[in-house]
PDB file of N, CA and C in Angstrom:
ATOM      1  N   UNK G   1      84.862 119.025  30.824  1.00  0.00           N
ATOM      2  CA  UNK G   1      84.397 117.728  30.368  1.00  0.00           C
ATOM      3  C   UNK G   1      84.992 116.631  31.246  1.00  0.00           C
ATOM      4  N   UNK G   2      84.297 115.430  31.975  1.00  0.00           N
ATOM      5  CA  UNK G   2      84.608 114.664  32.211  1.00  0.00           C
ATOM      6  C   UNK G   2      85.113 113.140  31.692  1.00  0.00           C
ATOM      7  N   UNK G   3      86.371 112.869  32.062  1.00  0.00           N
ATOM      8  CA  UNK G   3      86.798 111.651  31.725  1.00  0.00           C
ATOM      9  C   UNK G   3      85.846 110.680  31.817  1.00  0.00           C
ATOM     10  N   UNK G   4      85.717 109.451  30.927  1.00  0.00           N
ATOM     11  CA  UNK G   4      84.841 108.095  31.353  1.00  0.00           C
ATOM     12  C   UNK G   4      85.875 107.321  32.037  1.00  0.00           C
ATOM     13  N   UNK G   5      85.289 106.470  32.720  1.00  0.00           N
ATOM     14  CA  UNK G   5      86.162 105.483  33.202  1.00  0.00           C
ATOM     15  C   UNK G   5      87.501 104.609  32.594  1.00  0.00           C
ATOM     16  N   UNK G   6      86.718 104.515  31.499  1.00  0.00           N
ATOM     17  CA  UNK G   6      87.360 103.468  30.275  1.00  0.00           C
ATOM     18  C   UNK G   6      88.085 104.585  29.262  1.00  0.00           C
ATOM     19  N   UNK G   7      87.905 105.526  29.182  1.00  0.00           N
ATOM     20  CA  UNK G   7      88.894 106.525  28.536  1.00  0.00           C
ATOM     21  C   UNK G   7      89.910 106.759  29.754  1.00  0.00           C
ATOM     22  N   UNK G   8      89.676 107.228  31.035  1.00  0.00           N
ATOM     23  CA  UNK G   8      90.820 107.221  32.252  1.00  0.00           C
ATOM     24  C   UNK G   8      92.015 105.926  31.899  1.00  0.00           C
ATOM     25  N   UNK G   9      91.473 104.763  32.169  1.00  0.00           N
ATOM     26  CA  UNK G   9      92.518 103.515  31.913  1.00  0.00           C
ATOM     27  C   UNK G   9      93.214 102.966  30.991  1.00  0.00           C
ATOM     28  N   UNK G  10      92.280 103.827  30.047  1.00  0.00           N
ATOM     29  CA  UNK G  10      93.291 104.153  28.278  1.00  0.00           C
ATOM     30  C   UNK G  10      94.350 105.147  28.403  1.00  0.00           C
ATOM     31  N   UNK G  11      93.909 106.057  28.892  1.00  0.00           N
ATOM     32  CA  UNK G  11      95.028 107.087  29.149  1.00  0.00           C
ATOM     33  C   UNK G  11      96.202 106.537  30.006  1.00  0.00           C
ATOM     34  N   UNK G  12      95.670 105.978  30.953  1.00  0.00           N
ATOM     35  CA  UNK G  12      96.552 105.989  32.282  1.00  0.00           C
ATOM     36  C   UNK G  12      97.780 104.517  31.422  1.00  0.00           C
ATOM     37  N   UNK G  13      97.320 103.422  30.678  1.00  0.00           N
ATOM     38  CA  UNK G  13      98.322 102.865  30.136  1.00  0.00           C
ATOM     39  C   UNK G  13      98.658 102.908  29.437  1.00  0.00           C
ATOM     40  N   UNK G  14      98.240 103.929  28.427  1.00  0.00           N
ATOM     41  CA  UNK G  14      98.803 104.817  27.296  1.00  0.00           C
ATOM     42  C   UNK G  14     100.525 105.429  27.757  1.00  0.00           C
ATOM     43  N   UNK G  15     100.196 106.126  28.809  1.00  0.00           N
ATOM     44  CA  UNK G  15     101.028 106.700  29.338  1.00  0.00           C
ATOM     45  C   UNK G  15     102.134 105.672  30.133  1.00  0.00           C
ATOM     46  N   UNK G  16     101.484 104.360  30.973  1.00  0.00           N
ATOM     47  CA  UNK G  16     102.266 103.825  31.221  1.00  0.00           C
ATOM     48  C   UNK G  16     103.219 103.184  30.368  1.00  0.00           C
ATOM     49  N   UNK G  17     102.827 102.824  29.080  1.00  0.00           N
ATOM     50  CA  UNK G  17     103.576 102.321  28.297  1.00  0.00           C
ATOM     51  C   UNK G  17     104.970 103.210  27.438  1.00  0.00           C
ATOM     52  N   UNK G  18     104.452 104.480  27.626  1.00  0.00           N
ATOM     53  CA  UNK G  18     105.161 105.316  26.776  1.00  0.00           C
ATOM     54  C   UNK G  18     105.647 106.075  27.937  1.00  0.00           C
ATOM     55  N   UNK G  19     106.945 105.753  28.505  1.00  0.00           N
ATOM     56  CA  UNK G  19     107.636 106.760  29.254  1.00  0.00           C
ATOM     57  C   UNK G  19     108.855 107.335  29.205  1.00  0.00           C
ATOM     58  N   UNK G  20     109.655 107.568  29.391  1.00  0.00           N
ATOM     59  CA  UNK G  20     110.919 108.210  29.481  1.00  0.00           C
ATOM     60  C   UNK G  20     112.298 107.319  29.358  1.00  0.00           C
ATOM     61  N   UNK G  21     112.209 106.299  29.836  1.00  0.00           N
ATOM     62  CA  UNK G  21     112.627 105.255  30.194  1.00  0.00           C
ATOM     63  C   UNK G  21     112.930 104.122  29.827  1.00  0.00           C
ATOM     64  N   UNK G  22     113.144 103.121  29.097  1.00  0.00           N
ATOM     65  CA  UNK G  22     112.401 102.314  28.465  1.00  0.00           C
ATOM     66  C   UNK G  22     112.585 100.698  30.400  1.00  0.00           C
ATOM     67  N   UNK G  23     113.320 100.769  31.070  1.00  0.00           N
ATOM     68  CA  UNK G  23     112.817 100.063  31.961  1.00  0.00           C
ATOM     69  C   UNK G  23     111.666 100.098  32.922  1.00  0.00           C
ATOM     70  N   UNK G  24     111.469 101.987  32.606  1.00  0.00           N
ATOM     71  CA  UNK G  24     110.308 102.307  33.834  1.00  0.00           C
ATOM     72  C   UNK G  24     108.748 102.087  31.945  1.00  0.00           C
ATOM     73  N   UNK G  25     108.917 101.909  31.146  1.00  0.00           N
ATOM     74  CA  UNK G  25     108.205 101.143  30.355  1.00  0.00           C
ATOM     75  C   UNK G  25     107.635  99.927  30.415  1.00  0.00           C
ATOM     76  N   UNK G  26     108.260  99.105  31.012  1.00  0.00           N
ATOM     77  CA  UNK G  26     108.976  97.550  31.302  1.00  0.00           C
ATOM     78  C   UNK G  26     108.210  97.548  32.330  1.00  0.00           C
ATOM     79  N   UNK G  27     108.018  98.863  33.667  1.00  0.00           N
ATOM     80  CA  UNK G  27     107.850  98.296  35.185  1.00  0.00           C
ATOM     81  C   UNK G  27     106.160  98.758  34.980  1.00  0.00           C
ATOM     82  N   UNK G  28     105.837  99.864  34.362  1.00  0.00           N
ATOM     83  CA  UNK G  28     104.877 100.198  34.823  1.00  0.00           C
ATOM     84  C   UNK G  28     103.295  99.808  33.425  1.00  0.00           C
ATOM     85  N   UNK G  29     104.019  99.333  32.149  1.00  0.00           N
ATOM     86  CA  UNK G  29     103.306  99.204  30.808  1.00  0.00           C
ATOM     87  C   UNK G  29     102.720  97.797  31.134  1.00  0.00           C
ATOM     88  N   UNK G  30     103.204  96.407  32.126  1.00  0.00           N
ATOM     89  CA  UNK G  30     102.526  95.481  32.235  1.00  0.00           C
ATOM     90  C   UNK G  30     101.589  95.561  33.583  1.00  0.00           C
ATOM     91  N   UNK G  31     101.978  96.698  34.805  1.00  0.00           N
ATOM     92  CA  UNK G  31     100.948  96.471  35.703  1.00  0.00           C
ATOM     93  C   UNK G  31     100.193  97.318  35.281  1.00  0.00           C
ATOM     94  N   UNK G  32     100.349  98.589  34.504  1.00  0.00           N
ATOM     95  CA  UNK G  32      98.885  99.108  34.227  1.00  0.00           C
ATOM     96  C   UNK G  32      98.029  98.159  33.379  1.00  0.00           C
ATOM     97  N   UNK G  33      98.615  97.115  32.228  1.00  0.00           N
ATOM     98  CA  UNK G  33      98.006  96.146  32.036  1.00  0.00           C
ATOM     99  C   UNK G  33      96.969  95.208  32.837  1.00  0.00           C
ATOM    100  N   UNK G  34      97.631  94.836  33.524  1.00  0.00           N
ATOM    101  CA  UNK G  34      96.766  94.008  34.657  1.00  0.00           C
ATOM    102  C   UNK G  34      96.056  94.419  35.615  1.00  0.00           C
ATOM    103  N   UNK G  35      96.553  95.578  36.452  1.00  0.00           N
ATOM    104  CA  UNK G  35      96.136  95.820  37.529  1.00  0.00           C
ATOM    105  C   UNK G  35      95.449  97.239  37.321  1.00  0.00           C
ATOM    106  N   UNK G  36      95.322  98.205  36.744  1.00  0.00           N
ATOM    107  CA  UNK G  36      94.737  99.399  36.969  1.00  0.00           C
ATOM    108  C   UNK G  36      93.248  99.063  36.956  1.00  0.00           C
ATOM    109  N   UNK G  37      92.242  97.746  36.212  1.00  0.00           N
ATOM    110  CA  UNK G  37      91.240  97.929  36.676  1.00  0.00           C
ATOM    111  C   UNK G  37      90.664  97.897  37.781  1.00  0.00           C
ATOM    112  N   UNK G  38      91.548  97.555  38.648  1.00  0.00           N
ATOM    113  CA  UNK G  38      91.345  96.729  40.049  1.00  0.00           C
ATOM    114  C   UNK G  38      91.406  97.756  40.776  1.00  0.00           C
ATOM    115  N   UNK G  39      91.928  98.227  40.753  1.00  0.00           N
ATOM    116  CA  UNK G  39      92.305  99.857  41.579  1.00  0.00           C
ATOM    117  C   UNK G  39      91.358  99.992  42.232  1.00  0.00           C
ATOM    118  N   UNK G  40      90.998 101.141  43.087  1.00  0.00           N
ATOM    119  CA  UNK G  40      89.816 101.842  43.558  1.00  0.00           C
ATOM    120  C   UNK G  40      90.420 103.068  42.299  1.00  0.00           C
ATOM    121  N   UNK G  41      89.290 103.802  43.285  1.00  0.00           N
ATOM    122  CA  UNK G  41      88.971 105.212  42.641  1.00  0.00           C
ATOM    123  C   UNK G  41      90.248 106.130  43.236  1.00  0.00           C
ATOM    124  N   UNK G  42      90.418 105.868  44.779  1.00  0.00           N
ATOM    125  CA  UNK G  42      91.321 106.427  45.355  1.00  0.00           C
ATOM    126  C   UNK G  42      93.256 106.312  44.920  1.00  0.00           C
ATOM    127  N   UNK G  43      92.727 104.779  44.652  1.00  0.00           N
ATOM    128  CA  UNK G  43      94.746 104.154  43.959  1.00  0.00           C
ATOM    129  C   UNK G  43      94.430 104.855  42.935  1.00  0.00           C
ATOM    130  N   UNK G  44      93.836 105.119  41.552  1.00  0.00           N
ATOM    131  CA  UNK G  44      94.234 105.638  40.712  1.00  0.00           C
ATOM    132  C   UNK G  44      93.769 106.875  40.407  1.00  0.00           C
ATOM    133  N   UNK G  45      93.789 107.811  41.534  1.00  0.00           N
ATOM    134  CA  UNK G  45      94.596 109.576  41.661  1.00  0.00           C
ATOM    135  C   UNK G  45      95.348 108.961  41.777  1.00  0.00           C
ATOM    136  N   UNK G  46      96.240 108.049  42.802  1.00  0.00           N
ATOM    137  CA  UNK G  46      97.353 108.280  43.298  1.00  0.00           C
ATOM    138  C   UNK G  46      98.443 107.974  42.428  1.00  0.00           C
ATOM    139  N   UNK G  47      98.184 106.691  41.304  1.00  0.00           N
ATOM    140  CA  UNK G  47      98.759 106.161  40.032  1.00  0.00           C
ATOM    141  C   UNK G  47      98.651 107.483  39.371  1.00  0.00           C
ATOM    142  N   UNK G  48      97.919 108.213  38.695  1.00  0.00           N
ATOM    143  CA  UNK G  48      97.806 109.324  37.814  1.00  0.00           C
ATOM    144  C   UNK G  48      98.654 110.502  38.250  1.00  0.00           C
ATOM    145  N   UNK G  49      98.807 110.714  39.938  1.00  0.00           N
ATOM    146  CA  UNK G  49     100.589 111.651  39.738  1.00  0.00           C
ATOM    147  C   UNK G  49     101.551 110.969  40.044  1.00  0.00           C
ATOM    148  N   UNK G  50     101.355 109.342  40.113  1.00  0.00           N
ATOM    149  CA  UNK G  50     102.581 108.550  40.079  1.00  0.00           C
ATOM    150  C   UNK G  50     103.444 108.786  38.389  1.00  0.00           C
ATOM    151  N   UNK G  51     102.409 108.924  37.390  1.00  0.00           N
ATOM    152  CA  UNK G  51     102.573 109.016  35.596  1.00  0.00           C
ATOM    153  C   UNK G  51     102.896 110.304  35.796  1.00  0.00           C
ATOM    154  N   UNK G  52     102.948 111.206  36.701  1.00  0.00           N
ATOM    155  CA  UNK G  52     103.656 112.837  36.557  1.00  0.00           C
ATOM    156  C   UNK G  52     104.827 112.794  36.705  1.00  0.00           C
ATOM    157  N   UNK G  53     104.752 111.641  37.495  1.00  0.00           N
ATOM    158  CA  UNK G  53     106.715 111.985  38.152  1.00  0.00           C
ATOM    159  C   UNK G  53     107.641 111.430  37.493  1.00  0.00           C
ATOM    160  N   UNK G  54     109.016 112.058  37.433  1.00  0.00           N
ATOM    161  CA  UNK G  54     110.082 112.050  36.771  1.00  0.00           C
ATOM    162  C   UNK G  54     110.478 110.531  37.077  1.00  0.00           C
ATOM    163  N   UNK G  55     110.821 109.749  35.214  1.00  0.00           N
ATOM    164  CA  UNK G  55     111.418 108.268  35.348  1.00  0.00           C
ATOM    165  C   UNK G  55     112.166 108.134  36.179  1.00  0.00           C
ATOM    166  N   UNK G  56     113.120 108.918  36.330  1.00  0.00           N
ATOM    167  CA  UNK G  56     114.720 108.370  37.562  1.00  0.00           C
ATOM    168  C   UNK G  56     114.176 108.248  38.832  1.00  0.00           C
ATOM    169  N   UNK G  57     113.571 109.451  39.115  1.00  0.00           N
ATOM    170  CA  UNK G  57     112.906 108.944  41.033  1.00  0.00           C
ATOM    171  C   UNK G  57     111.676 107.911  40.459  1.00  0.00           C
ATOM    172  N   UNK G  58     111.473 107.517  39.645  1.00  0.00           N
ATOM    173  CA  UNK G  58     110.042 106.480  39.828  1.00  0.00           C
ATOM    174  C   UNK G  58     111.168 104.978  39.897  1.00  0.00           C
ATOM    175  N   UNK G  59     112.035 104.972  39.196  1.00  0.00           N
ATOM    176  CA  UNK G  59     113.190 103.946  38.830  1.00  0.00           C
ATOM    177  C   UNK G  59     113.829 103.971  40.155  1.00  0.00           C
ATOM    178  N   UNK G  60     114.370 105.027  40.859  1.00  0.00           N
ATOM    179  CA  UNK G  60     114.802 104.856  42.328  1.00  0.00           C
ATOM    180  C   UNK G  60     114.069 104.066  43.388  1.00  0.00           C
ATOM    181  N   UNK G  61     112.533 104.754  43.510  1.00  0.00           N
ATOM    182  CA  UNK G  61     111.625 104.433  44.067  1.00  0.00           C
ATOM    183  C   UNK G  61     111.346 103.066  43.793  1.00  0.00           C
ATOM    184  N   UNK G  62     110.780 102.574  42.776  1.00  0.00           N
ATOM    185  CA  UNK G  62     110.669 100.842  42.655  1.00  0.00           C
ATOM    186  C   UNK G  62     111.575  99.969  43.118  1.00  0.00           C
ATOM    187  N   UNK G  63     112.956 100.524  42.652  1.00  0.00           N
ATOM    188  CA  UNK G  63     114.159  99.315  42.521  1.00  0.00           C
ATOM    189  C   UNK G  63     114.329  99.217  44.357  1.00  0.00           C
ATOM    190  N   UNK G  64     113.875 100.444  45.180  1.00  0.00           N
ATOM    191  CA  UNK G  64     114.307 100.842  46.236  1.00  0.00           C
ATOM    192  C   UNK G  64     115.950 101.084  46.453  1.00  0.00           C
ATOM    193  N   UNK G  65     116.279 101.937  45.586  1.00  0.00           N
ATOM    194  CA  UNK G  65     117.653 102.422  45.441  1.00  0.00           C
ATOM    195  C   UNK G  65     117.370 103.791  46.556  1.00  0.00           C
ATOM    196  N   UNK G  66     116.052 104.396  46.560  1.00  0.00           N
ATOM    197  CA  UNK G  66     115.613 106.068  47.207  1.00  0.00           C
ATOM    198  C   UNK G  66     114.650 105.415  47.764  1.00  0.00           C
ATOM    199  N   UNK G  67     114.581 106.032  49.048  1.00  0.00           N
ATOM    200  CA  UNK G  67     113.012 105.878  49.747  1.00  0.00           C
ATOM    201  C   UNK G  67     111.827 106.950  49.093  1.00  0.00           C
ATOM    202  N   UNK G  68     110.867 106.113  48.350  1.00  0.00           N
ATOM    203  CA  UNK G  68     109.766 106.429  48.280  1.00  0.00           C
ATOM    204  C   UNK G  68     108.896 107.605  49.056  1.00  0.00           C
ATOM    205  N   UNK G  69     108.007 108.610  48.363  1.00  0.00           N
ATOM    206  CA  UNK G  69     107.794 109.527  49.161  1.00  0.00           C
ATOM    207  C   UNK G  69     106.037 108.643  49.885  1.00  0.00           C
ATOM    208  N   UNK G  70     106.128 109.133  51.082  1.00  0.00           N
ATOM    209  CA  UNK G  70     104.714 108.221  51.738  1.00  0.00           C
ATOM    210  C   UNK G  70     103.481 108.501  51.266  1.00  0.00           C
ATOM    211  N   UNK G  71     103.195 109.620  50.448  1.00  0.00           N
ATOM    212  CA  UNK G  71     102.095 109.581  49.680  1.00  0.00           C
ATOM    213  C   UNK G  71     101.856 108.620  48.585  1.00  0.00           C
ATOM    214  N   UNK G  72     103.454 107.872  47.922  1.00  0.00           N
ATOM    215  CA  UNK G  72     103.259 107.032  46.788  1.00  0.00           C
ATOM    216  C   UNK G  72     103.618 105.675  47.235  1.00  0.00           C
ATOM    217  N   UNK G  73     104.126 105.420  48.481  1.00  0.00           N
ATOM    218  CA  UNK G  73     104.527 104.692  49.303  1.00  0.00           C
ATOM    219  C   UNK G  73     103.737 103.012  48.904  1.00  0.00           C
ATOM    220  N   UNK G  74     102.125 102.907  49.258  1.00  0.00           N
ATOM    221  CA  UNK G  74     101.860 101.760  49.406  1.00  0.00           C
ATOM    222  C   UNK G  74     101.129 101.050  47.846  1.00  0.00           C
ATOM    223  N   UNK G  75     101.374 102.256  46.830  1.00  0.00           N
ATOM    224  CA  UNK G  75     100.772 101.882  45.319  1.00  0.00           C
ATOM    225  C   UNK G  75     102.536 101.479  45.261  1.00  0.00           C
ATOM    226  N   UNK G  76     103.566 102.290  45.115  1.00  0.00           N
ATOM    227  CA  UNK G  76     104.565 102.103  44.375  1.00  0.00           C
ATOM    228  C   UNK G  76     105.038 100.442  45.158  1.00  0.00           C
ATOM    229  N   UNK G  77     104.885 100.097  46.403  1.00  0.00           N
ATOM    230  CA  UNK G  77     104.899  98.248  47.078  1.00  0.00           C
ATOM    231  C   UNK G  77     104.349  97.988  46.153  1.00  0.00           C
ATOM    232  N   UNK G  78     103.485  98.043  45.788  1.00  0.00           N
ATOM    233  CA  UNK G  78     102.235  96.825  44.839  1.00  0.00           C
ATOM    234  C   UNK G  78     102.971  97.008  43.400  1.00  0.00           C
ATOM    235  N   UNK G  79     103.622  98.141  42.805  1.00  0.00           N
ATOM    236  CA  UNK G  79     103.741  97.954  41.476  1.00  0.00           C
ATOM    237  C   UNK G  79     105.072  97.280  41.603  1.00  0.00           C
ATOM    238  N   UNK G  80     106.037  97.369  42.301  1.00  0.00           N
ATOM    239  CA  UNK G  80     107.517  96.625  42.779  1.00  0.00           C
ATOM    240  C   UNK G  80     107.134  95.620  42.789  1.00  0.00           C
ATOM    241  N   UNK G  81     106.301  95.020  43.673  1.00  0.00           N
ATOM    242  CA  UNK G  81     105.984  93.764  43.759  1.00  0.00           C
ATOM    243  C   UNK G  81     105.538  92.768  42.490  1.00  0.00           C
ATOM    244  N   UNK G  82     104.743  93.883  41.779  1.00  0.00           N
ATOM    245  CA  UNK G  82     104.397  93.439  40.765  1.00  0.00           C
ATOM    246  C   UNK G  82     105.446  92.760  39.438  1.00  0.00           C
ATOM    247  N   UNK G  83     106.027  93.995  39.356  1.00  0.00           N
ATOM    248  CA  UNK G  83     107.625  93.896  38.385  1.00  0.00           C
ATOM    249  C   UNK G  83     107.994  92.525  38.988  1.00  0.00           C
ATOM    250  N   UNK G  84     108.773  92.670  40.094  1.00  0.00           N
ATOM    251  CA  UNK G  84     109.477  91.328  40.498  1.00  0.00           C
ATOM    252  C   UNK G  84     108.743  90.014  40.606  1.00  0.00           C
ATOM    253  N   UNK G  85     107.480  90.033  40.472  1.00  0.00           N
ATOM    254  CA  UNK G  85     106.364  88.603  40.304  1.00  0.00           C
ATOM    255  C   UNK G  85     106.679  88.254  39.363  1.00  0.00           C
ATOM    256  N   UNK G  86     107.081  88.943  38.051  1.00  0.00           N
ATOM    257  CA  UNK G  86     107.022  89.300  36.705  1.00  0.00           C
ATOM    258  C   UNK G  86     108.192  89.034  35.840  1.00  0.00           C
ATOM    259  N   UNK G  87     109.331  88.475  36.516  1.00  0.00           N
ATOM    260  CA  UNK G  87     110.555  88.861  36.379  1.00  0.00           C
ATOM    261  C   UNK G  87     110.962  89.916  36.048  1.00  0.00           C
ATOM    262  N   UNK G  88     111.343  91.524  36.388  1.00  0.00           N
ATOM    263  CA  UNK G  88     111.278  92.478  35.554  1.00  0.00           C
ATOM    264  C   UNK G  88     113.097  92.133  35.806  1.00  0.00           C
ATOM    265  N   UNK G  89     113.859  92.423  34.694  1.00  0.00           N
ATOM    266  CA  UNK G  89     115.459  91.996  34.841  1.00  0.00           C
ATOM    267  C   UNK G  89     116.098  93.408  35.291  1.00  0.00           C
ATOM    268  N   UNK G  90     115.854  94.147  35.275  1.00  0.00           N
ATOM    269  CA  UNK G  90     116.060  95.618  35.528  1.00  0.00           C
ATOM    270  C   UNK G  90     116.253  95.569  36.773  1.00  0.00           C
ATOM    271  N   UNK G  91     115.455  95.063  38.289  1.00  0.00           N
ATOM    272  CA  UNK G  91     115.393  95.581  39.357  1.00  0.00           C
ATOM    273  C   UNK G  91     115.998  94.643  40.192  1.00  0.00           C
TER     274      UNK G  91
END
């Protein structure tokens, strides 16, 4: 069975909101808010095993405490960027 579009972006900030974490909650529950419709088709595969990966490397990766792996490289810029537009106090 295939996902609808609008069930995908339910899921996808379903999930962003509810994570492991409660700062990677914080980083990723207001840009899936705003920004996942905007996406292409292509950013959100890449968001959807960004929501696979473990809070601490996603929390490394944003804050840029760890270099980012280059497959998640130029979504995880945009969601950093995003947080810190945002004031996120965490990063």
């Amino acid at each position: 069975m295939t996902e609808t579009p609008e069930a995908r972006l339910k899921r996808m900030r379903m999930r962003s909101w509810r994570r492991g974490i409660r700062e990677m909650d914080m980083i990723l529950g207001p840009y899936s808010d705003t920004e996942t419709a905007k996406l292409t088709d292509a950013e959100l595969q890449v968001y959807d095993l960004i929501l696979e990966e473990n809070d601490h490397d996603l929390y490394q990766w944003v804050s840029g405490a760890a270099p980012t792996p280059i497959e998640y490289l130029d979504l995880m810029s945009k969601i950093s960027a995003h947080a810190r537009a945002n004031n996120a106090k965490h990063l």
